Amino acid sequence: MKRNIITVLFGLAYLLFLIADLKADALGQSCSNSGALRKESGQELVCNGSTWQSVYQVEPTGQMNLGAGLKLSTSGICESLTEGYIRWNSADKAPEYCDGSDWISMLQVVVNNEPPAGESGGEETGGEETGGEEIEPPVDESIMPLYVSAGGYHSCVLLVDHTVRCWGRNDTGQLGDGTTTDSLTPVTVSGIANAESLALGHQHSCAVLTDGTVKCWGSNAYGQLGNGTTIDSSTPVFVSGLSNVQNLSRGYYYTCALLTNGTAKCWGQNDKGQLGDRSTTNSSVPVTVSGYSNIQNIAAAYRHTCIQLTDGTVRCWGYNDWNQLGNGSTNASTTPVTVSGLSNVRNISAGYYHSCAVLTDDTVKCWGRNHYGQLGDGTTSTAPVFTTVTVSGLNNVVTGVNTVQSLSVGKLHTCAQLTDGTLKCWGSNSEGQFGNGNTATRSSPVAVLTGVQNMRSSNSHTCAIMTDGKIKCWGDNRYGQVGDGTTTDRLTPVDVTGL
């Protein structure tokens, strides 16, 4: 049983590395190699032991059947699930596997285990399976990207060997290579060999390590590195007193961590109460978000923070000039307030002055500032939007599946990655942050790119990992944050060089 599950885990992990463009005729055809994978017209297929099916097929229970005994969980509680569920908890974090009691990073499984002899999670050949090519692993797995993240004017990528590379602006050491010299191509972050996820603020960067601790580097003017000082560091330093971290979210000059027990801690700037400890005092060490032990997701933004609770509701606190807290007012709050009229939420993301949520029925709701159409409902407004509005035009060509896989809210724009690998963006496009070849503002989603595995937006640039393993970035490039070796703004996606 364990051997079969490891085999399937390898097959699922290689979704990150798919490089074949196979014929689109396998869906529903017979197969026998349970857990084998193939890609068809941007859609991933898995052999369930008898037929090829979409990995995102929805079961009546609301779980997604991945074939071969693996299912994608919409619950954050592993203990309530039987063995064989996986989840994508964050766009910046490796998939996790439930062994019946605990969530285990699939990144750790892939690095620390070898496939059983003679077995493979790739495409089977022979017999009736003649419609495609065998899926081969990359030549050098150690430099294959897992997840990409974007900061104010810098970008970083987590590689499969647990190391991190960064590029772009480095005035406060946010690239983590021990210097303060900008880099137009990726440099290796010093002293990080066991990273599991990333979060990039305006001028600082953080990584969750495989042991549940956190290291940060870069600007520390407000204590956002969490090491008890306000001294910048061009190499990673441990966040004081922090362990059992499940996920990170970056604010502008602060950082928040979701812990495995359902609580959250934040540190750094707190002038608007964004740390959630019901004060406005900056903190150079983590402080606990008051009053909640049932947090499922956390989203830190410019100067406000939101949490998704296990009951599917959302609470926000901090800066509120544009109703980004969602409570129908423009009054800042140091205590969490409930986002009005919002329930059945499965993911959240927050930007400068607006916030968004993905619901369990795959609709997306946004609220707050809408000067540039960043709420995505086809309108613009110079006044705060006091109700949640529905983003239009996010339908997937595959009906009945999870349409929106992840959201990333930038400064004045928003992007959504769909489960068929399509990327759509809306809002301000003044510096080409959509990547669609122009700078026209859009108040409803516009298709940008296909074949996207993982993406992240920031101030005015966006980066994505593609299903062929390449990293592409676009938009504002004044400090080289696009990573193509230049400082020329890019209106369409370009390859990051040097990886």
PDB file of C-alpha atoms in Angstrom, residues 7 49 99 149 168 177 179 182 261 274 282 325 344 353 362 365 385 484:
ATOM      1  CA  THR A   7       4.365   5.817  -6.741  1.00  0.00           C
ATOM      2  CA  GLY A  49      -6.850   1.876 -13.114  1.00  0.00           C
ATOM      3  CA  ASP A  99      -1.336  10.099   5.871  1.00  0.00           C
ATOM      4  CA  SER A 149       6.664  34.595  -5.430  1.00  0.00           C
ATOM      5  CA  GLY A 168      15.616  42.262  -8.821  1.00  0.00           C
ATOM      6  CA  ASP A 177      22.823  36.715  -1.085  1.00  0.00           C
ATOM      7  CA  THR A 179      24.997  41.853  -0.639  1.00  0.00           C
ATOM      8  CA  ASP A 182      20.609  44.562  -7.468  1.00  0.00           C
ATOM      9  CA  ASN A 261      -2.998  24.710  15.566  1.00  0.00           C
ATOM     10  CA  GLN A 274      -2.559  45.247  10.899  1.00  0.00           C
ATOM     11  CA  ASN A 282       5.132  47.890  15.892  1.00  0.00           C
ATOM     12  CA  LEU A 325     -12.089  45.310   5.520  1.00  0.00           C
ATOM     13  CA  ASN A 344     -18.654  29.462   2.043  1.00  0.00           C
ATOM     14  CA  TYR A 353      -6.806  48.673  -1.000  1.00  0.00           C
ATOM     15  CA  ASP A 362     -16.070  28.817  -7.564  1.00  0.00           C
ATOM     16  CA  LYS A 365     -16.058  38.079  -4.678  1.00  0.00           C
ATOM     17  CA  VAL A 385     -17.403  49.828  -2.863  1.00  0.00           C
ATOM     18  CA  ASP A 484      15.422  38.454 -18.114  1.00  0.00           C
TER      19      ASP A 484
END
